[in-house]
Short mmCIF file of C-alpha atoms in Angstrom, two decimals:
data_model
loop_
_atom_site.label_atom_id
_atom_site.label_comp_id
_atom_site.label_asym_id
_atom_site.label_seq_id
_atom_site.Cartn_x
_atom_site.Cartn_y
_atom_site.Cartn_z
CA SER A 822 34.38 58.23 -7.24
CA GLY A 823 31.72 55.54 -7.80
CA ARG A 824 33.99 52.64 -6.81
CA PRO A 825 33.11 50.79 -3.60
CA PRO A 826 35.50 51.08 -0.65
CA LEU A 827 38.37 48.60 -0.60
CA ARG A 828 37.35 47.24 2.78
CA SER A 829 33.82 46.36 1.64
CA THR A 830 35.22 44.74 -1.51
CA ARG A 831 37.51 42.53 0.52
CA ALA A 832 34.66 41.62 2.85
CA ALA A 833 32.49 40.63 -0.12
CA VAL A 834 35.30 38.52 -1.59
CA THR A 835 35.91 36.85 1.75
CA ARG A 836 32.20 36.16 2.17
CA ASP A 837 32.00 34.59 -1.28
CA VAL A 838 35.12 32.48 -0.64
CA ILE A 839 33.64 31.16 2.59
CA TYR A 840 30.40 30.28 0.84
CA GLN A 841 32.22 28.47 -1.99
CA CYS A 842 34.29 26.53 0.53
CA ALA A 843 31.14 25.40 2.31
CA PHE A 844 29.32 24.62 -0.93
CA ASN A 845 32.14 22.46 -2.33
CA PHE A 846 33.15 20.80 0.92
CA PRO A 847 31.35 17.48 0.19
CA ALA A 848 33.06 17.24 -3.21
CA LEU A 849 36.47 17.86 -1.64
CA LEU A 850 35.82 15.27 1.05
CA ALA A 851 34.70 12.75 -1.55
CA SER A 852 37.95 13.32 -3.46
CA LEU A 853 40.16 12.82 -0.41
CA GLY A 854 38.07 10.01 1.04
CA PRO A 855 37.14 9.35 4.67
CA LEU A 856 40.80 9.23 5.67
CA GLY A 857 41.09 12.91 4.78
CA TRP A 858 38.67 13.91 7.52
CA ASP A 859 41.52 14.57 9.96
CA ARG A 860 42.86 17.29 7.67
CA LEU A 861 39.46 18.83 6.93
CA ARG A 862 37.79 18.50 10.31
CA ASP A 863 38.93 21.84 11.77
CA THR A 864 37.91 23.69 8.60
CA TYR A 865 34.46 22.07 8.65
CA MET A 866 33.90 22.90 12.29
CA GLN A 867 34.91 26.54 11.71
CA LEU A 868 32.61 26.81 8.69
CA SER A 869 29.70 25.51 10.75
CA LYS A 870 30.18 28.43 13.18
CA THR A 871 30.87 31.18 10.65
CA ASP A 872 28.82 34.37 10.56
CA ASN A 873 28.04 33.70 6.90
CA HIS A 874 24.38 32.71 6.91
CA ASP A 875 24.45 31.25 3.39
CA ALA A 876 27.50 29.13 4.19
CA ARG A 877 25.84 27.60 7.25
CA GLN A 878 22.70 26.92 5.26
CA THR A 879 24.52 25.03 2.51
CA LEU A 880 26.41 23.05 5.15
CA ALA A 881 23.11 22.12 6.78
CA SER A 882 21.75 20.99 3.41
CA SER A 883 24.78 18.77 2.74
CA LEU A 884 25.23 17.32 6.23
CA HIS A 885 23.77 13.97 5.21
CA GLU A 886 26.18 13.74 2.27
CA VAL A 887 29.18 14.39 4.51
CA ALA A 888 27.95 11.70 6.89
CA ARG A 889 27.47 9.26 4.03
CA ILE A 890 30.98 9.84 2.65
CA LEU A 891 32.57 9.38 6.06
CA ALA A 892 30.58 6.23 6.78
CA ALA A 893 31.05 4.64 3.38
CA GLY A 894 34.76 3.93 3.70
CA SER A 895 36.78 2.33 0.90
CA ASP A 896 35.10 -1.10 0.71
CA ASP A 897 31.69 0.00 -0.67
CA ILE A 898 30.21 -0.21 2.79
CA GLY A 899 27.36 2.05 1.70
CA GLY A 900 25.63 -0.69 -0.29
CA LEU A 901 26.19 -3.12 2.54
CA THR A 902 24.61 -0.67 4.95
CA VAL A 903 21.38 -0.48 2.95
CA ALA A 904 21.16 -4.27 2.87
CA LEU A 905 21.85 -4.49 6.59
CA ASN A 906 19.16 -1.94 7.37
CA ALA A 907 16.58 -3.80 5.30
CA ALA A 908 17.49 -7.15 6.87
CA ARG A 909 17.44 -5.65 10.34
CA LEU A 910 13.96 -4.18 9.88
CA ALA A 911 12.62 -7.41 8.39
CA ALA A 912 13.92 -9.34 11.41
CA ASN A 913 12.49 -6.74 13.81
CA ARG A 914 15.86 -6.18 15.43
CA ILE A 915 17.10 -2.65 16.00
CA SER A 916 20.32 -3.07 17.91
CA SER A 917 23.66 -1.39 18.18
CA THR A 918 25.40 -4.52 16.87
CA GLY A 919 23.93 -4.13 13.40
CA ASP A 920 24.51 -0.38 13.33
CA ASP A 921 28.19 -0.61 14.25
CA ARG A 922 28.85 -2.77 11.23
CA ARG A 923 28.13 0.16 8.92
CA HIS A 924 31.34 1.85 10.07
CA ARG A 925 33.74 -0.95 9.18
CA GLY A 926 35.83 -0.24 6.13
CA GLY A 927 38.07 2.73 5.49
CA LEU A 928 37.45 4.03 9.04
CA GLY A 929 37.87 2.02 12.21
CA ALA A 930 35.42 1.94 15.08
CA SER A 931 37.19 4.70 17.00
CA ALA A 932 37.42 6.94 13.93
CA ALA A 933 33.72 6.33 13.20
CA SER A 934 32.83 7.35 16.74
CA THR A 935 34.96 10.51 16.35
CA TYR A 936 33.38 11.76 13.13
CA SER A 937 29.92 10.77 14.37
CA ALA A 938 30.42 12.90 17.49
CA ASP A 939 31.62 15.81 15.30
CA LEU A 940 28.59 15.65 13.03
CA GLU A 941 26.32 15.20 16.02
CA SER A 942 27.48 18.51 17.48
CA VAL A 943 27.11 20.25 14.11
CA LEU A 944 23.58 18.88 13.67
CA CYS A 945 22.49 20.04 17.12
CA LEU A 946 24.00 23.44 16.36
CA PHE A 947 22.00 23.74 13.15
CA LEU A 948 18.78 22.69 14.90
CA ILE A 949 18.91 25.79 17.11
CA ASP A 950 20.00 28.12 14.29
CA ALA A 951 17.93 30.42 12.09
CA PRO A 952 14.70 28.97 10.64
CA GLU A 953 16.13 28.55 7.13
CA ILE A 954 19.17 26.67 8.42
CA LYS A 955 17.03 24.57 10.75
CA MET A 956 14.73 23.55 7.90
CA ALA A 957 17.71 22.71 5.70
CA ALA A 958 18.99 20.33 8.37
CA LEU A 959 15.56 18.79 8.93
CA ARG A 960 14.95 18.18 5.22
CA ASN A 961 17.42 15.24 5.17
CA LEU A 962 17.44 14.46 8.89
CA GLY A 963 16.65 10.78 8.52
CA ASP A 964 19.43 10.21 5.99
CA ALA A 965 21.96 12.07 8.15
CA LEU A 966 21.09 10.09 11.29
CA SER A 967 21.23 6.78 9.43
CA TRP A 968 24.99 7.22 9.00
CA LEU A 969 25.69 8.12 12.62
CA THR A 970 26.36 5.68 15.44
CA PRO A 971 23.42 4.58 17.63
CA ALA A 972 24.86 6.48 20.59
CA SER A 973 24.97 9.72 18.58
CA ARG A 974 21.37 9.24 17.44
CA MET A 975 20.14 8.80 20.98
CA ARG A 976 21.92 11.97 22.08
CA CYS A 977 20.38 13.91 19.19
CA LEU A 978 16.85 12.62 19.80
CA PRO A 979 15.84 15.03 22.62
CA MET A 980 16.82 18.04 20.51
CA ILE A 981 14.95 16.65 17.51
CA LEU A 982 11.81 16.06 19.58
CA GLN A 983 11.89 19.62 20.86
CA VAL A 984 12.12 20.95 17.32
CA PHE A 985 9.28 18.70 16.16
CA LYS A 986 7.03 19.83 19.00
CA HIS A 987 7.63 23.59 18.90
CA ASP A 988 8.56 24.51 15.31
CA GLY A 989 5.54 23.28 13.38
CA LYS A 990 3.47 26.43 13.01
CA GLN A 991 3.36 26.17 9.21
CA TRP A 992 1.72 23.12 7.68
CA ARG A 993 4.47 22.58 5.11
CA THR A 994 6.99 22.38 7.93
CA ARG A 995 4.82 19.82 9.72
CA GLU A 996 4.50 17.84 6.50
CA MET A 997 8.28 17.73 6.09
CA MET A 998 8.76 16.73 9.73
CA ALA A 999 6.15 14.00 9.38
CA SER A 1000 7.97 12.56 6.35
CA GLN A 1001 11.21 12.52 8.35
CA LEU A 1002 9.45 10.85 11.27
CA VAL A 1003 8.82 7.87 9.01
CA LYS A 1004 12.59 7.48 8.51
CA LEU A 1005 13.35 7.99 12.18
CA CYS A 1006 11.10 5.07 13.12
CA GLN A 1007 13.53 2.76 11.32
CA LEU A 1008 16.57 4.00 13.25
CA PHE A 1009 15.56 3.52 16.89
CA PRO A 1010 14.52 0.55 19.06
CA ALA A 1011 10.84 -0.32 19.35
CA SER A 1012 10.59 0.97 22.92
CA THR A 1013 11.99 4.37 21.89
CA VAL A 1014 9.75 4.56 18.86
CA VAL A 1015 6.57 3.74 20.80
CA GLY A 1016 7.49 5.94 23.75
CA SER A 1017 8.86 9.02 21.95
CA LEU A 1018 7.97 9.01 18.24
CA LEU A 1019 4.52 7.41 18.22
CA PRO A 1020 2.92 10.25 20.27
CA LEU A 1021 4.14 12.72 17.64
CA ALA A 1022 2.70 10.54 14.89
CA VAL A 1023 -0.64 10.50 16.69
CA GLN A 1024 -0.54 14.27 17.08
CA TRP A 1025 0.08 14.80 13.37
CA ALA A 1026 -2.53 12.19 12.55
CA HIS A 1027 -5.14 14.65 13.87
CA ASP A 1028 -3.69 17.54 11.85
CA PRO A 1029 -6.32 19.56 9.98
CA VAL A 1030 -4.19 19.48 6.79
CA ALA A 1031 -4.60 16.29 4.77
CA GLY A 1032 -1.03 16.45 3.45
CA VAL A 1033 0.38 16.17 6.96
CA ARG A 1034 -1.84 13.19 7.79
CA ALA A 1035 -0.86 11.45 4.55
CA ALA A 1036 2.85 12.07 5.23
CA VAL A 1037 2.78 10.46 8.68
CA ALA A 1038 0.60 7.45 7.76
CA PRO A 1039 3.53 5.31 6.43
CA ALA A 1040 5.13 5.46 9.89
CA PHE A 1041 2.50 3.16 11.39
CA PRO A 1042 3.36 0.03 9.33
CA ILE A 1043 6.99 0.46 10.37
CA VAL A 1044 6.00 0.65 14.03
CA PHE A 1045 3.79 -2.40 13.52
CA GLU A 1046 6.78 -4.40 12.23
CA LEU A 1047 9.05 -3.20 15.04
CA THR A 1048 6.64 -4.20 17.79
CA LYS A 1049 5.96 -7.75 16.61
CA LEU A 1050 8.59 -9.21 18.93
CA ASP A 1051 7.67 -7.02 21.90
CA PRO A 1052 4.15 -7.79 23.19
CA SER A 1053 4.03 -4.87 25.62
CA THR A 1054 4.83 -2.25 22.99
CA GLN A 1055 2.59 -3.97 20.46
CA VAL A 1056 -0.39 -3.69 22.78
CA ARG A 1057 0.22 0.04 23.14
CA PHE A 1058 0.51 0.36 19.38
CA PHE A 1059 -2.75 -1.51 18.72
CA GLU A 1060 -4.61 0.56 21.30
CA THR A 1061 -3.34 3.73 19.68
CA VAL A 1062 -4.26 2.72 16.13
CA ILE A 1063 -7.68 1.25 16.91
CA SER A 1064 -8.62 4.36 18.88
CA PHE A 1065 -8.74 6.22 15.56
CA SER A 1066 -11.56 3.99 14.32
CA HIS A 1067 -14.04 5.41 16.85
CA ALA A 1068 -12.75 8.98 16.99
CA ALA A 1069 -15.34 11.71 17.38
CA SER A 1070 -13.97 13.62 14.40
CA PHE A 1071 -14.32 12.05 10.98
CA ARG A 1072 -10.66 12.90 10.32
CA GLY A 1073 -9.61 10.32 12.90
CA ARG A 1074 -11.79 7.62 11.37
CA LEU A 1075 -10.57 8.54 7.90
CA PHE A 1076 -6.98 8.34 9.10
CA PHE A 1077 -7.62 4.86 10.47
CA VAL A 1078 -8.53 3.76 6.94
CA GLU A 1079 -5.35 5.43 5.66
CA ILE A 1080 -3.27 3.54 8.24
CA CYS A 1081 -4.81 0.27 7.10
CA ALA A 1082 -4.06 1.20 3.48
CA ALA A 1083 -0.45 1.88 4.43
CA LEU A 1084 -0.25 -1.48 6.19
CA LEU A 1085 -1.46 -3.22 3.04
CA ALA A 1086 1.03 -1.30 0.90
CA HIS A 1087 3.79 -2.37 3.29
CA ASP A 1088 2.96 -6.04 2.65
CA GLN A 1089 5.49 -7.34 0.11
CA ASP A 1090 3.65 -10.61 -0.63
CA PRO A 1091 0.20 -9.93 -2.12
CA GLU A 1092 -0.53 -13.65 -2.43
CA ALA A 1093 0.14 -14.50 1.23
CA ASP A 1094 -2.57 -15.13 3.78
CA PRO A 1095 -3.08 -11.72 5.45
CA VAL A 1096 -4.05 -13.15 8.82
CA ASP A 1097 -2.29 -10.51 10.92
CA PHE A 1098 -3.94 -7.55 9.27
CA ASP A 1099 -7.40 -9.14 9.16
CA GLN A 1100 -7.23 -10.32 12.75
CA PHE A 1101 -6.19 -7.02 14.29
CA PHE A 1102 -7.84 -4.35 12.13
CA LEU A 1103 -10.67 -5.86 10.08
CA PRO A 1104 -13.31 -5.81 12.88
CA SER A 1105 -12.77 -2.08 13.37
CA LEU A 1106 -12.90 -1.51 9.62
CA ALA A 1107 -16.20 -3.38 9.33
CA ALA A 1108 -17.83 -0.92 11.74
CA LEU A 1109 -16.99 1.96 9.39
CA ALA A 1110 -19.06 0.57 6.52
CA ALA A 1111 -22.07 2.40 7.97
CA ASP A 1112 -20.20 5.59 8.87
CA ARG A 1113 -22.30 8.73 8.57
CA VAL A 1114 -19.59 10.62 6.65
CA ALA A 1115 -19.37 9.79 2.94
CA ASN A 1116 -15.62 10.47 2.75
CA VAL A 1117 -14.95 7.69 5.25
CA ARG A 1118 -17.08 5.23 3.29
CA ILE A 1119 -15.40 6.20 0.02
CA ALA A 1120 -11.95 5.62 1.50
CA LEU A 1121 -13.16 2.31 2.95
CA ALA A 1122 -14.52 1.23 -0.45
CA ARG A 1123 -11.15 1.91 -2.04
CA LEU A 1124 -9.49 -0.10 0.70
CA VAL A 1125 -11.87 -3.03 0.21
CA ARG A 1126 -11.08 -3.00 -3.49
CA ARG A 1127 -7.40 -3.13 -2.65
CA MET A 1128 -7.90 -5.90 -0.09
CA LEU A 1129 -9.62 -8.07 -2.68
CA GLU A 1130 -6.48 -7.95 -4.82
CA ASN A 1131 -5.23 -10.70 -2.51
CA ARG A 1132 -6.05 -14.13 -3.89
CA GLU A 1133 -6.57 -15.71 -0.48
CA ARG A 1134 -9.04 -13.01 0.52
CA ARG A 1135 -10.98 -13.24 -2.75
CA HIS A 1136 -11.40 -16.97 -2.33
CA SER A 1137 -12.51 -16.84 1.31
CA VAL A 1138 -14.83 -13.87 0.72
CA SER A 1139 -16.45 -15.58 -2.25
CA VAL A 1140 -17.14 -18.70 -0.18
CA SER A 1141 -18.61 -16.55 2.58
CA LEU A 1142 -20.77 -14.63 0.11
CA SER A 1143 -22.14 -17.83 -1.39
CA GLU A 1144 -23.05 -19.17 2.05
CA MET A 1145 -24.67 -15.88 2.99
CA LYS A 1146 -26.66 -15.98 -0.24
CA ASP A 1147 -27.89 -19.52 0.50
CA THR A 1148 -28.87 -18.43 4.01
CA VAL A 1149 -30.89 -15.52 2.63
CA VAL A 1150 -32.71 -17.83 0.17
CA VAL A 1151 -33.62 -20.34 2.92
CA SER A 1152 -34.76 -17.54 5.25
CA SER A 1153 -36.94 -16.01 2.52
CA ALA A 1154 -38.61 -19.35 1.81
CA SER A 1155 -39.30 -19.90 5.51
CA ALA A 1156 -40.74 -16.40 5.85
CA ALA A 1157 -43.08 -16.94 2.88
CA SER A 1158 -44.31 -20.24 4.31
CA ALA A 1159 -44.93 -18.71 7.70
CA ALA A 1160 -46.80 -15.78 6.18
CA SER A 1161 -49.14 -18.14 4.36
CA ASN A 1162 -49.97 -19.86 7.66
CA PRO A 1163 -50.17 -17.20 10.43
CA THR A 1164 -51.13 -19.73 13.12
CA SER A 1165 -47.81 -21.52 12.78
CA LEU A 1166 -45.71 -18.33 12.80
CA SER A 1167 -44.59 -18.58 16.42
CA LYS A 1168 -43.88 -22.32 16.00
CA ALA A 1169 -41.75 -21.63 12.92
CA GLN A 1170 -39.78 -18.94 14.73
CA ALA A 1171 -39.07 -21.24 17.66
CA HIS A 1172 -38.09 -24.10 15.35
CA ARG A 1173 -35.76 -21.82 13.37
CA SER A 1174 -34.11 -20.40 16.51
CA VAL A 1175 -33.33 -23.89 17.83
CA ASP A 1176 -32.28 -25.61 14.60
CA SER A 1177 -30.19 -22.74 13.26
CA MET A 1178 -27.75 -22.73 16.18
CA PRO A 1179 -25.74 -25.81 15.09
CA ARG A 1180 -25.65 -24.53 11.51
CA ARG A 1181 -24.28 -21.16 12.65
CA ARG A 1182 -21.66 -22.90 14.76
CA ALA A 1183 -20.61 -25.14 11.86
CA ARG A 1184 -20.42 -22.14 9.53
CA ARG A 1185 -18.00 -20.39 11.90
CA ASN A 1186 -15.80 -23.47 11.88
CA THR A 1187 -15.62 -23.67 8.08
CA THR A 1188 -15.56 -19.98 7.16
CA PRO A 1189 -13.09 -17.63 8.88
CA MET A 1190 -14.69 -14.79 10.73
CA ARG A 1191 -12.49 -12.30 8.88
CA ALA A 1192 -13.90 -13.49 5.54
CA HIS A 1193 -17.43 -13.07 6.89
CA LEU A 1194 -16.65 -9.52 8.05
CA LEU A 1195 -15.17 -8.57 4.71
CA ALA A 1196 -18.10 -10.10 2.85
CA THR A 1197 -20.52 -8.15 5.05
CA MET A 1198 -18.59 -4.96 4.34
CA LEU A 1199 -18.74 -5.68 0.61
CA GLN A 1200 -22.48 -6.20 0.69
CA GLN A 1201 -23.13 -3.12 2.79
CA LEU A 1202 -20.97 -0.89 0.60
CA SER A 1203 -22.61 -2.33 -2.53
CA SER A 1204 -25.96 -0.98 -1.32
CA ASP A 1205 -24.55 2.42 -0.32
CA LYS A 1206 -26.50 5.43 -1.56
CA ASP A 1207 -23.37 7.38 -2.44
CA ARG A 1208 -22.61 7.08 -6.14
CA ASP A 1209 -18.84 7.19 -5.67
CA VAL A 1210 -18.95 4.25 -3.29
CA GLN A 1211 -21.06 2.24 -5.74
CA ASP A 1212 -18.67 2.97 -8.61
CA ILE A 1213 -15.67 1.83 -6.58
CA ILE A 1214 -17.28 -1.39 -5.41
CA SER A 1215 -18.60 -2.20 -8.88
CA SER A 1216 -15.04 -2.15 -10.19
CA VAL A 1217 -14.27 -5.12 -7.92
CA LYS A 1218 -16.27 -7.36 -10.24
CA HIS A 1219 -14.25 -6.46 -13.32
CA SER A 1220 -10.86 -6.45 -11.58
CA SER A 1221 -11.50 -9.86 -9.99
CA LYS A 1222 -12.29 -11.44 -13.36
CA ARG A 1223 -9.28 -9.84 -15.02
CA ARG A 1224 -6.80 -10.58 -12.25
CA ASP A 1225 -7.21 -14.30 -11.67
CA SER A 1226 -8.84 -16.67 -14.15
CA SER A 1227 -8.47 -19.65 -11.80
CA TYR A 1228 -11.00 -18.07 -9.41
CA LYS A 1229 -13.80 -17.40 -11.89
CA PRO A 1230 -16.48 -18.97 -9.66
CA ASP A 1231 -15.44 -16.67 -6.82
CA SER A 1232 -15.55 -13.61 -9.06
CA THR A 1233 -18.99 -14.69 -10.24
CA VAL A 1234 -20.26 -14.85 -6.67
CA ILE A 1235 -18.92 -11.36 -5.94
CA ALA A 1236 -20.50 -10.06 -9.14
CA GLU A 1237 -23.86 -11.63 -8.29
CA SER A 1238 -23.76 -10.07 -4.84
CA GLU A 1239 -23.17 -6.65 -6.36
CA ASP A 1240 -25.91 -7.05 -8.94
CA ASN A 1241 -28.42 -8.09 -6.29
CA ALA A 1242 -27.44 -5.11 -4.15
CA GLU A 1243 -28.08 -2.73 -7.04
#
């Protein structure tokens, strides 16, 4: 008749049971707690090797949840782990000592090493599986690795790098990998990040798709923080980042501006003196104010507007602008006097070249060079022919007045500079 064969019906039921077991495994583990892993381990390992494609895919999607449950323990170690990770990154220390503390609680150190090794083998198995299963594992890769031991992460890293290098034919896949790369930079030592992960970030920074470049940009501030205590790796990082500012393609120069924007967004104290950023990256930014591509100048104008949200910068830039304005007025008066008396033109030039040297030297001592560079950028962008650039820079005048009433004279100087440029 029209009924299906009994064998195929049983196979369908078995297939559905296997899928439901895999789908509900995290809930069952959460109910039993980490101490129930010994009873569920064999079942989980068998499910990860089943022929049921859908079951393996749902296991790959929930791998990070299984790792979180096993690592959390019974003493709310999960919240402590987040705090430890944040404190560790702020102190620029990525060490196994801090990572091992995440596993104290319901599970001992030996038990944590056991489940971490189990999940490590499952993750590596999923990374060489079908494309759908591989992508499911990569989608939450950073979260899954954050709950494993440092030794397990290091053993997984070569496999992850191979996947990142050879499985990025589609741009959406590269975008997802780039977003996970940002999380991976927080889980490894600075030497590993600079040596293994930073080259991938540079590769994706030159990606023709803007979404991929935007996804990998937040990784650079993290690397910057990690390398502060390691001069050798920091030099390599600076050389890599600054090389974007004079790239032949405009995408590289545009990405350099995006990196600087990400560095500013990473700064948690907008009122602090941004000496590190201005010292290392502002000279290269100033050279882009005259870039031949309008998109680069537009991005730079938006960055300048964001930089002037800092009170310390606004004050120093306003002082620099006022001094530059006085210098222009004095120079104009000298030029008019010399033009009225052509015979004394060469004498006036010689007198100005000799007498202006001490004044220039004194101005450098009173006004930081970074403020002078930013003021020059502001003036140059104010006179830009592109209408979008002018609109962005003109908004600096209104935002400065609205943001800080105690610096009204500074805002007035910035406004006057913009009005003169127009």
